[in-house]
mmCIF file of N, CA and C in Angstrom:
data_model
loop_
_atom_site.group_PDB
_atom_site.id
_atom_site.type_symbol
_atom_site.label_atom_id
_atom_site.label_comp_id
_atom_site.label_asym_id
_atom_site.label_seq_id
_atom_site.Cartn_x
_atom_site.Cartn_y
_atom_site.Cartn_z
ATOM 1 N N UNK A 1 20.293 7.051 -3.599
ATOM 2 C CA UNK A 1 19.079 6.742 -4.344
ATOM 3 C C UNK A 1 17.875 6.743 -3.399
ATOM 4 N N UNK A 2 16.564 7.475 -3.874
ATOM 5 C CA UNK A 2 15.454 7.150 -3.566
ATOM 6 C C UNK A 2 14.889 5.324 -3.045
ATOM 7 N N UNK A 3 13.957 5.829 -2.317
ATOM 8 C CA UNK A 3 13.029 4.505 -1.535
ATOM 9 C C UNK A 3 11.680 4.859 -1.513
ATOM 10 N N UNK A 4 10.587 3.660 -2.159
ATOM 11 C CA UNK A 4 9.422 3.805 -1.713
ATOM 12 C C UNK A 4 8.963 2.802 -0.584
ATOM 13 N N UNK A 5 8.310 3.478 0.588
ATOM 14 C CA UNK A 5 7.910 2.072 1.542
ATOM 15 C C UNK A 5 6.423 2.386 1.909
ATOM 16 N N UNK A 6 5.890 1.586 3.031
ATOM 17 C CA UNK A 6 4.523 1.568 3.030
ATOM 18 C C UNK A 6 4.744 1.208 4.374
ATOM 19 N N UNK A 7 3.406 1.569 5.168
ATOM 20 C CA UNK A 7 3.213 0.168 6.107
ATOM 21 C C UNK A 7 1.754 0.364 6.811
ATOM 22 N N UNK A 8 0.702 -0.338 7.202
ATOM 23 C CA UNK A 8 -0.633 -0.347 7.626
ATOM 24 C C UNK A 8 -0.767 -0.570 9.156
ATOM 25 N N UNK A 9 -1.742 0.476 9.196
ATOM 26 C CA UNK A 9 -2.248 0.510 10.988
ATOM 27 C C UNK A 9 -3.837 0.338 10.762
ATOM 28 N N UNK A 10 -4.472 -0.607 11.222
ATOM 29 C CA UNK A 10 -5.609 -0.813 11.328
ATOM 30 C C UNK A 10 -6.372 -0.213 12.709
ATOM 31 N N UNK A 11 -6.506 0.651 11.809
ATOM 32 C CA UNK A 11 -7.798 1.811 13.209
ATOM 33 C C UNK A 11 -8.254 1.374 14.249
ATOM 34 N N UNK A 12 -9.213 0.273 13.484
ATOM 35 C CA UNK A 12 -10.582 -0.367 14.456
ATOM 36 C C UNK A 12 -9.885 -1.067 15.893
ATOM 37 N N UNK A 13 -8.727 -1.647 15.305
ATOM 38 C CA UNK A 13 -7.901 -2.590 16.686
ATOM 39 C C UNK A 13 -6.924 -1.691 17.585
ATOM 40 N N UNK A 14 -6.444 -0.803 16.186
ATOM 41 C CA UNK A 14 -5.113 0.325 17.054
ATOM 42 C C UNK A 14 -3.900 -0.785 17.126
ATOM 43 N N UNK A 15 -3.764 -1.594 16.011
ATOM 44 C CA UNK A 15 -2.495 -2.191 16.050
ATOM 45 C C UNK A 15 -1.801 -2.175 14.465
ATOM 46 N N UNK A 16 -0.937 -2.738 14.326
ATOM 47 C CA UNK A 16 -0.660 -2.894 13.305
ATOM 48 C C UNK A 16 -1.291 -4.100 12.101
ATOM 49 N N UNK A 17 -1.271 -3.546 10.910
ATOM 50 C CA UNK A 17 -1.718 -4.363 10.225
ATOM 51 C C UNK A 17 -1.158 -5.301 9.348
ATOM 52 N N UNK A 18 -1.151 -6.338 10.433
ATOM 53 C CA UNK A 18 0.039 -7.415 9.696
ATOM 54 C C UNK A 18 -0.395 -8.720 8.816
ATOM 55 N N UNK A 19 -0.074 -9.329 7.728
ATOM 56 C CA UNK A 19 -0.699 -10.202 6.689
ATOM 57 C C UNK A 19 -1.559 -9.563 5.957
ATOM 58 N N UNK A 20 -1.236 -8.379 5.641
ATOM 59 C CA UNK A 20 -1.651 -7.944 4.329
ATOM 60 C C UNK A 20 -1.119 -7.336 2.909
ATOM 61 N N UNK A 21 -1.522 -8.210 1.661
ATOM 62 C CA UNK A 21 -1.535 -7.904 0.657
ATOM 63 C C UNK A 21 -0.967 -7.025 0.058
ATOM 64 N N UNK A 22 -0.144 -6.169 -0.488
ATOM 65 C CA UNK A 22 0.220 -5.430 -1.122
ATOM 66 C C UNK A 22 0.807 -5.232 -2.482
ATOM 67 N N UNK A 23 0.000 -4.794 -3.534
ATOM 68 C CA UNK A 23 0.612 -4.778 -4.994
ATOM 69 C C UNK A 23 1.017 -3.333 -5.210
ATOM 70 N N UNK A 24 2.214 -3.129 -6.290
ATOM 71 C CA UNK A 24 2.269 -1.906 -6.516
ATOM 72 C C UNK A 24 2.277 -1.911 -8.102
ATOM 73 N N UNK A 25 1.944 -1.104 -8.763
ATOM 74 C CA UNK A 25 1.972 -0.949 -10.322
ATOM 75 C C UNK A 25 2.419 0.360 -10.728
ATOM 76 N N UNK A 26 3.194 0.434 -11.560
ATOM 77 C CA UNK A 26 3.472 1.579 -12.025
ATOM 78 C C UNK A 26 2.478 1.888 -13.536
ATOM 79 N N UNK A 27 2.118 3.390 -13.394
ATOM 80 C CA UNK A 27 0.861 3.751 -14.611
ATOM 81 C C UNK A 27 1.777 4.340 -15.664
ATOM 82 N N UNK A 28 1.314 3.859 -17.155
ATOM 83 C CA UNK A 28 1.964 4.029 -17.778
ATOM 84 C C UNK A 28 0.638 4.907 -19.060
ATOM 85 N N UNK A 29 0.434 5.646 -19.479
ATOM 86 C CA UNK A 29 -0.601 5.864 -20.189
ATOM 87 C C UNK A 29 -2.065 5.227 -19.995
ATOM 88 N N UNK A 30 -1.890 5.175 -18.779
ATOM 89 C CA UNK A 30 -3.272 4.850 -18.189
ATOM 90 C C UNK A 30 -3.458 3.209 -18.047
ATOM 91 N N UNK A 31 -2.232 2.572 -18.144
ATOM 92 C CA UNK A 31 -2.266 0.978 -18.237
ATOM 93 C C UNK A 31 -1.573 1.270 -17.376
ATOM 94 N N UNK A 32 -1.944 -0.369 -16.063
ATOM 95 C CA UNK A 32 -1.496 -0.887 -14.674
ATOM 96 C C UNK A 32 -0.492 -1.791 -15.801
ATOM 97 N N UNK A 33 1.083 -1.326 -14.957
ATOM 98 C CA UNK A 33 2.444 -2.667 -14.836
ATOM 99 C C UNK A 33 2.295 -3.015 -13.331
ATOM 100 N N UNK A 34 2.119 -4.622 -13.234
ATOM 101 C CA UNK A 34 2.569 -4.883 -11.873
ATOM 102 C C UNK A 34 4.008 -4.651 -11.947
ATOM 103 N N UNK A 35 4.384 -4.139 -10.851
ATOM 104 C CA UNK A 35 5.753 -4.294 -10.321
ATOM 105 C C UNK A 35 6.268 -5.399 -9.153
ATOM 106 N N UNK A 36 5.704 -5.410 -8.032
ATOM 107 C CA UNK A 36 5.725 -6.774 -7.153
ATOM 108 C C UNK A 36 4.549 -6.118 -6.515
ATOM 109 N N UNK A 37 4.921 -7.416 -5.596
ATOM 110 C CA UNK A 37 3.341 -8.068 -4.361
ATOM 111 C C UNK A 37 4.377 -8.156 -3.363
ATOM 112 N N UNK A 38 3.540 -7.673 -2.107
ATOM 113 C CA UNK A 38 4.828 -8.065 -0.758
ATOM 114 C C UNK A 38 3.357 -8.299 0.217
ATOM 115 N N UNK A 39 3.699 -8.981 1.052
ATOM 116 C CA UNK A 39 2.887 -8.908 2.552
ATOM 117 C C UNK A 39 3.281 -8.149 3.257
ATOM 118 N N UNK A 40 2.625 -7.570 4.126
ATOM 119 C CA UNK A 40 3.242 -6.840 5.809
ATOM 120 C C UNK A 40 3.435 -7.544 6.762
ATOM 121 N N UNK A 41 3.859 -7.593 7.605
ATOM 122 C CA UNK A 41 5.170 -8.448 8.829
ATOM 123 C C UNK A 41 4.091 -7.998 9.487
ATOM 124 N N UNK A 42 4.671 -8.124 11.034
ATOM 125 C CA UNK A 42 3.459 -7.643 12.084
ATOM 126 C C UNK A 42 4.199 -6.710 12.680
ATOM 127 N N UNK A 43 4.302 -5.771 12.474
ATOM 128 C CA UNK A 43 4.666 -4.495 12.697
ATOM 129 C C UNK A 43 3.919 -3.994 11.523
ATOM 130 N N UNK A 44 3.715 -4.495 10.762
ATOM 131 C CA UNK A 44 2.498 -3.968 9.438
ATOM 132 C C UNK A 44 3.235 -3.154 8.402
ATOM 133 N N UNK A 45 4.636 -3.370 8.389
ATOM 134 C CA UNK A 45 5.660 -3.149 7.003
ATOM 135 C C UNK A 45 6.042 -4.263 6.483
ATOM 136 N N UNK A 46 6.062 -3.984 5.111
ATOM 137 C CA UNK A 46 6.778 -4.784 4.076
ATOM 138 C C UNK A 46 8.217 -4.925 4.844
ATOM 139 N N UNK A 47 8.572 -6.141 4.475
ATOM 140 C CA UNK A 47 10.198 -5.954 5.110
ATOM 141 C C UNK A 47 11.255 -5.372 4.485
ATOM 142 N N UNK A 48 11.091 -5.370 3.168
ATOM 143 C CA UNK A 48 12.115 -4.637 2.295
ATOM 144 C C UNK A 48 11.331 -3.502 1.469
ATOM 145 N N UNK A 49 11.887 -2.655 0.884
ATOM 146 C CA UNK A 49 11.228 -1.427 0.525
ATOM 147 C C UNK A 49 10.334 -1.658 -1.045
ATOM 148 N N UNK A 50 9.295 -1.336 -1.569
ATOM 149 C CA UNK A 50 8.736 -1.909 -2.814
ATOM 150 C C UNK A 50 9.615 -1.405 -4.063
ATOM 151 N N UNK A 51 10.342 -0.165 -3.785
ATOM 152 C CA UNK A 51 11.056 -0.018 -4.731
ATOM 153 C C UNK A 51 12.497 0.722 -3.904
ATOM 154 N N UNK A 52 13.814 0.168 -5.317
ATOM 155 C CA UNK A 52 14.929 1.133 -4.533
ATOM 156 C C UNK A 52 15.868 1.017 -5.530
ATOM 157 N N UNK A 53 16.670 1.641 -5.498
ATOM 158 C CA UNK A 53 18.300 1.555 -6.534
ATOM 159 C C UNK A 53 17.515 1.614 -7.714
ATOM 160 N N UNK A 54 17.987 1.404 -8.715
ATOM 161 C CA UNK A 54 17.832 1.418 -10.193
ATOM 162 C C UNK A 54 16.056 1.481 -10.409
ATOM 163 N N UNK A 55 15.305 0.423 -9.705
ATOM 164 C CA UNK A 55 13.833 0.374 -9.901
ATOM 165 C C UNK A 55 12.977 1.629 -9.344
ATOM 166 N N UNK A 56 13.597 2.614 -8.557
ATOM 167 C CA UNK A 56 12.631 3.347 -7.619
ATOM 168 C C UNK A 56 13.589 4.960 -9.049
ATOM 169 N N UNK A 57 12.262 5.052 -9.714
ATOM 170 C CA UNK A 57 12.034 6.095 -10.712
ATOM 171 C C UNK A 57 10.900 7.210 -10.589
ATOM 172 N N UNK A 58 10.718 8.057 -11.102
ATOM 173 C CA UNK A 58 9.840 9.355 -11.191
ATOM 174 C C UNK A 58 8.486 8.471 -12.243
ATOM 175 N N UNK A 59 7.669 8.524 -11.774
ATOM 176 C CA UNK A 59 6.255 8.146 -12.563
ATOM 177 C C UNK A 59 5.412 8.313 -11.601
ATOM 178 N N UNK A 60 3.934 7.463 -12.417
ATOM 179 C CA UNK A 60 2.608 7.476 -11.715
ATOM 180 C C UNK A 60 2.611 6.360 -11.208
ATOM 181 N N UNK A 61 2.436 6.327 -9.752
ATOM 182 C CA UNK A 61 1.969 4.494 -9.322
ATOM 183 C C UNK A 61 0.721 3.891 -8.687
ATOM 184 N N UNK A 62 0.620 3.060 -8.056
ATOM 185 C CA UNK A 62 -0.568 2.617 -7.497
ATOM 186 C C UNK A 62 -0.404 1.485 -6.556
ATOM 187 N N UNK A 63 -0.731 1.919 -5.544
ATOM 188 C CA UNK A 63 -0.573 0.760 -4.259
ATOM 189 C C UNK A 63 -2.385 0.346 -3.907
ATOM 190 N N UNK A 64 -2.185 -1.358 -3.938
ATOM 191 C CA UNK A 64 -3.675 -1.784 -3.666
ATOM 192 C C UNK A 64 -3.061 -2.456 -2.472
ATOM 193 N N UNK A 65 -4.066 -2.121 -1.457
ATOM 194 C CA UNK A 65 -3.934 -2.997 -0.334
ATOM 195 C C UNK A 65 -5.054 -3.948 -0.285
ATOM 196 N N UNK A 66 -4.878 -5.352 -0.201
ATOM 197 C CA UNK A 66 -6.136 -6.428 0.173
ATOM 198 C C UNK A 66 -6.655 -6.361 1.467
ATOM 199 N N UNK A 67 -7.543 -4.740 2.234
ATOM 200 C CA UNK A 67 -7.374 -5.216 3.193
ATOM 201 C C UNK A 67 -9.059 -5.800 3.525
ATOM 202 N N UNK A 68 -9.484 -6.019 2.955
ATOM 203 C CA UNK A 68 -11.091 -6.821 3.408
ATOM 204 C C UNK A 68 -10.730 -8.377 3.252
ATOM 205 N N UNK A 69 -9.610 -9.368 2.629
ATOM 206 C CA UNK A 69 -9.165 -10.488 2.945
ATOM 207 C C UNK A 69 -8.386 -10.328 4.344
ATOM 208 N N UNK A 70 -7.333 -9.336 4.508
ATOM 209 C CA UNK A 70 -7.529 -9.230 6.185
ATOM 210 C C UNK A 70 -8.282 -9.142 7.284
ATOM 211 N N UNK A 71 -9.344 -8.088 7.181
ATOM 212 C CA UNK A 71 -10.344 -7.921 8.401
ATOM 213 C C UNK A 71 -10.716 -9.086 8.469
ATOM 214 N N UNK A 72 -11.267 -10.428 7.111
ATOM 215 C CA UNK A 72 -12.248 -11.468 7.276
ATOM 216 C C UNK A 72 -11.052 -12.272 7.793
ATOM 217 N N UNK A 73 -10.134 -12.556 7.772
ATOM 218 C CA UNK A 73 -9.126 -13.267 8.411
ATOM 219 C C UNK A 73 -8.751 -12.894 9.884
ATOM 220 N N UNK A 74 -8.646 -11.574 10.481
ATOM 221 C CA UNK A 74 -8.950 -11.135 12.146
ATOM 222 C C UNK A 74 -10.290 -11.766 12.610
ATOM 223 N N UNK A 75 -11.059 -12.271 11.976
ATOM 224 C CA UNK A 75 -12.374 -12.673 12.785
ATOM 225 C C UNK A 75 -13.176 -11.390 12.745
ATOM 226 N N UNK A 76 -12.981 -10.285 12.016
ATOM 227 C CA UNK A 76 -14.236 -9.015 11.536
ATOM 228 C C UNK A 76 -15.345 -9.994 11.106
ATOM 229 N N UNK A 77 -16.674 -9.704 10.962
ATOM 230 C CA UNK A 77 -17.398 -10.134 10.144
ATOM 231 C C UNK A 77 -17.766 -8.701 9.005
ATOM 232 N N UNK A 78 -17.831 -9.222 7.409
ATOM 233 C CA UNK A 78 -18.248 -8.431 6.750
ATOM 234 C C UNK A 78 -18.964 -8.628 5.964
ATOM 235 N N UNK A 79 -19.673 -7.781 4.864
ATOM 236 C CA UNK A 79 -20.835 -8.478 4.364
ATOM 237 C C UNK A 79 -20.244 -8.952 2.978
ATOM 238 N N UNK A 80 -20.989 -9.695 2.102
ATOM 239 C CA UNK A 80 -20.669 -10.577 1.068
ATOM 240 C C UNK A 80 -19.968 -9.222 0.305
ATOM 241 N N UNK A 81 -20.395 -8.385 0.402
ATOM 242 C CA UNK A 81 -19.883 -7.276 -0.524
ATOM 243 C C UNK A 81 -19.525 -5.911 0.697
ATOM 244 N N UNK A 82 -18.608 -5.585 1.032
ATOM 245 C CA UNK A 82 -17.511 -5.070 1.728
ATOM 246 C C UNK A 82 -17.485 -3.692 1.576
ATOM 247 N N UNK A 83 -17.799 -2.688 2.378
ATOM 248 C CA UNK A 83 -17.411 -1.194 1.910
ATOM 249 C C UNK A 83 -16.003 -1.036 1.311
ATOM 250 N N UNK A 84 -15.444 -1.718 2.309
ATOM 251 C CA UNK A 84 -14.027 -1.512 1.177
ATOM 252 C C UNK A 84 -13.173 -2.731 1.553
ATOM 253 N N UNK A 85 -13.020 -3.227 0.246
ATOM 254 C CA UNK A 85 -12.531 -4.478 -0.466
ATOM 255 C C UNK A 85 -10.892 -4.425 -0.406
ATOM 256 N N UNK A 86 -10.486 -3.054 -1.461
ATOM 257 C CA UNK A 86 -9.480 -3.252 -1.895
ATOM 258 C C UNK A 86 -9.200 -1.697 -1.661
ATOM 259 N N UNK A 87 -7.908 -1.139 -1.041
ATOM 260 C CA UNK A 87 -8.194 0.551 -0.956
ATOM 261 C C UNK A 87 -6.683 0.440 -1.777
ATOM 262 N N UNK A 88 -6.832 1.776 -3.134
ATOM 263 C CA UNK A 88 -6.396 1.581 -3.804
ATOM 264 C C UNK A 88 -5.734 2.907 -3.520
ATOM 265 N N UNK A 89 -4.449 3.511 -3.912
ATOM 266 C CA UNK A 89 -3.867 4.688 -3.524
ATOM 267 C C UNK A 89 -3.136 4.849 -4.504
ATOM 268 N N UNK A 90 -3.309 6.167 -5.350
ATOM 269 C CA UNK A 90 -2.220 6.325 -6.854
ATOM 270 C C UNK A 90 -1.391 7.685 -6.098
ATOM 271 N N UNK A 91 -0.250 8.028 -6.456
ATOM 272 C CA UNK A 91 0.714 9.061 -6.322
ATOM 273 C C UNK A 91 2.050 9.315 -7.456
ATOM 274 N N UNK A 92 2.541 10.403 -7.268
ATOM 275 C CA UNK A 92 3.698 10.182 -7.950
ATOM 276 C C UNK A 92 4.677 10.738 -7.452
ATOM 277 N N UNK A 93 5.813 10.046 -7.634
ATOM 278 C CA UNK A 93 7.373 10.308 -7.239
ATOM 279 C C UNK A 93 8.059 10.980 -8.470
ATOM 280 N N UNK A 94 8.588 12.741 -7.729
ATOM 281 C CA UNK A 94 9.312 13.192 -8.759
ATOM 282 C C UNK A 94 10.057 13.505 -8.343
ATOM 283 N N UNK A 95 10.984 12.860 -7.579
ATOM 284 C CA UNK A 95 12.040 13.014 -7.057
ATOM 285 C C UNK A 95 13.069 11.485 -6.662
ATOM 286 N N UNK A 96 13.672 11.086 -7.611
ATOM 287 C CA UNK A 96 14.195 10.005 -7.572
ATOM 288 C C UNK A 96 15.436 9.950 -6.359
ATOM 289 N N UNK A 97 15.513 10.576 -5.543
ATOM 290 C CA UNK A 97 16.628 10.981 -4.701
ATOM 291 C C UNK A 97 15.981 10.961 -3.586
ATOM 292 N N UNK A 98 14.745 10.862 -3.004
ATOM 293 C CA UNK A 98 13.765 10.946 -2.553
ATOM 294 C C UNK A 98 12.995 9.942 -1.761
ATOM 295 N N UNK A 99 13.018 9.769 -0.170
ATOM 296 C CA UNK A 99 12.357 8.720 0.309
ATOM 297 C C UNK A 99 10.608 9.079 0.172
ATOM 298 N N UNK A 100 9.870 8.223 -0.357
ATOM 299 C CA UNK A 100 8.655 8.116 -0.048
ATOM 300 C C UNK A 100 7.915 7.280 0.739
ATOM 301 N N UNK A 101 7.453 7.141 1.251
ATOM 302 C CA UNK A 101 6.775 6.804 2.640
ATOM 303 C C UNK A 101 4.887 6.728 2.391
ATOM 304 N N UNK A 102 4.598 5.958 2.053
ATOM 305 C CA UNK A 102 2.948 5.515 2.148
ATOM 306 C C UNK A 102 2.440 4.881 3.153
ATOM 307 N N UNK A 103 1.865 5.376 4.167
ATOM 308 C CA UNK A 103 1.429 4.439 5.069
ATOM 309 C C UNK A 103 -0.661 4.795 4.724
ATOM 310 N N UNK A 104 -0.712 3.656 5.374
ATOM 311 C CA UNK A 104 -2.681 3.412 5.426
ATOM 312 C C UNK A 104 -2.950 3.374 6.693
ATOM 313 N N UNK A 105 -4.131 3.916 7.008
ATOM 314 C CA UNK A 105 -4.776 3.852 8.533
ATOM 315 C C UNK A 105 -6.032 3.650 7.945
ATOM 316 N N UNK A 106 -6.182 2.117 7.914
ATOM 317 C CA UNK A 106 -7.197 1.981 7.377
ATOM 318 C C UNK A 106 -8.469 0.823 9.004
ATOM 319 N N UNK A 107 -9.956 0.903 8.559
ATOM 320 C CA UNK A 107 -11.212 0.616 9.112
ATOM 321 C C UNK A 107 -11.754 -0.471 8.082
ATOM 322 N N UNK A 108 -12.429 -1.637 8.681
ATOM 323 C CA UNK A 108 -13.566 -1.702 7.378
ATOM 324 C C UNK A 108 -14.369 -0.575 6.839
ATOM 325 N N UNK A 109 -14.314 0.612 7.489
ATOM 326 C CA UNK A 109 -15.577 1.829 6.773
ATOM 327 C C UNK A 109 -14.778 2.687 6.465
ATOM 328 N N UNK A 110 -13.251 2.955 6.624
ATOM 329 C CA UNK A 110 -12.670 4.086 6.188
ATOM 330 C C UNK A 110 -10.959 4.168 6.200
ATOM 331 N N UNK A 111 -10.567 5.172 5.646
ATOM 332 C CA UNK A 111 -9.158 5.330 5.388
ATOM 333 C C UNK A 111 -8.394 6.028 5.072
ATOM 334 N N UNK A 112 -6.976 6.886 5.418
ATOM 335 C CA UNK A 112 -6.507 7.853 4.948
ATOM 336 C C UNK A 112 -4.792 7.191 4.940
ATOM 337 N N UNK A 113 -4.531 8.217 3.902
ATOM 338 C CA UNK A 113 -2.911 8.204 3.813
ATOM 339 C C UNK A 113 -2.269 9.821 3.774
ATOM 340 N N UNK A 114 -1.132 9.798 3.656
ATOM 341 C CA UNK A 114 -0.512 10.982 3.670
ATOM 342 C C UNK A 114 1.050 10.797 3.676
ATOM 343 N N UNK A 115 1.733 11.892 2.851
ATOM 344 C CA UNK A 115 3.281 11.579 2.370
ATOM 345 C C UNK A 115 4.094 11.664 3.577
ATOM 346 N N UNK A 116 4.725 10.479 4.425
ATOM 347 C CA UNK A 116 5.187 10.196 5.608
ATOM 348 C C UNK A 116 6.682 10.341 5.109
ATOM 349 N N UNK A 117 7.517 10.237 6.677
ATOM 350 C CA UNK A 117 9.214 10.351 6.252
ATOM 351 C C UNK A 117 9.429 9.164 7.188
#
């Protein structure tokens, strides 16, 4: 069976991004299901995978990372209103047999992902 995992590297420091937030939802006709919430460890992965066995299916999903409650928790300063708050990442898995791999390299000013193994 397929696995979806994640895990965050914060640019600005060049370390990992650990104590942060993570929701995932699966899209269903354009309506958010939460599925769970996990934190990242300090190695900046979830410790167990967000989805696997029976739960890790072919759909649309959506990973929000909280990471502007992180930066303000490293001692960043940011402003009352945050270039980026919440970086939100939708994809889909069509391959239930299939490891997927989301990681973030995320900045307070910026961010990319890309389908990792």
């Amino acid at each position: 069976m397929g696995r979806l995992t994640t895990h965050v590297l914060d640019t600005a420091k060049g370390q990992p991004g650990a104590g942060i937030e993570v929701l995932l939802y699966r899209i269903e006709e354009s309506t958010l299901h939460h599925v769970i919430t996990m934190t990242t460890n300090h190695d900046g992965r979830t410790n167990e995978p967000l989805l696997e066995g029976a739960d890790f299916q072919c759909g649309k999903y959506q990973l929000q990372f909280n990471t502007a409650d992180y930066f303000k928790k490293s001692g960043m300063t940011l402003s009352d209103i945050p270039f980026l708050d919440d970086v939100v990442i939708r994809f889909g898995i069509d391959d239930e047999n299939a490891h997927y791999h989301v990681p973030l390299l995320v900045s307070p000013f910026s961010f990319s992902t890309y389908r990792g193994s």
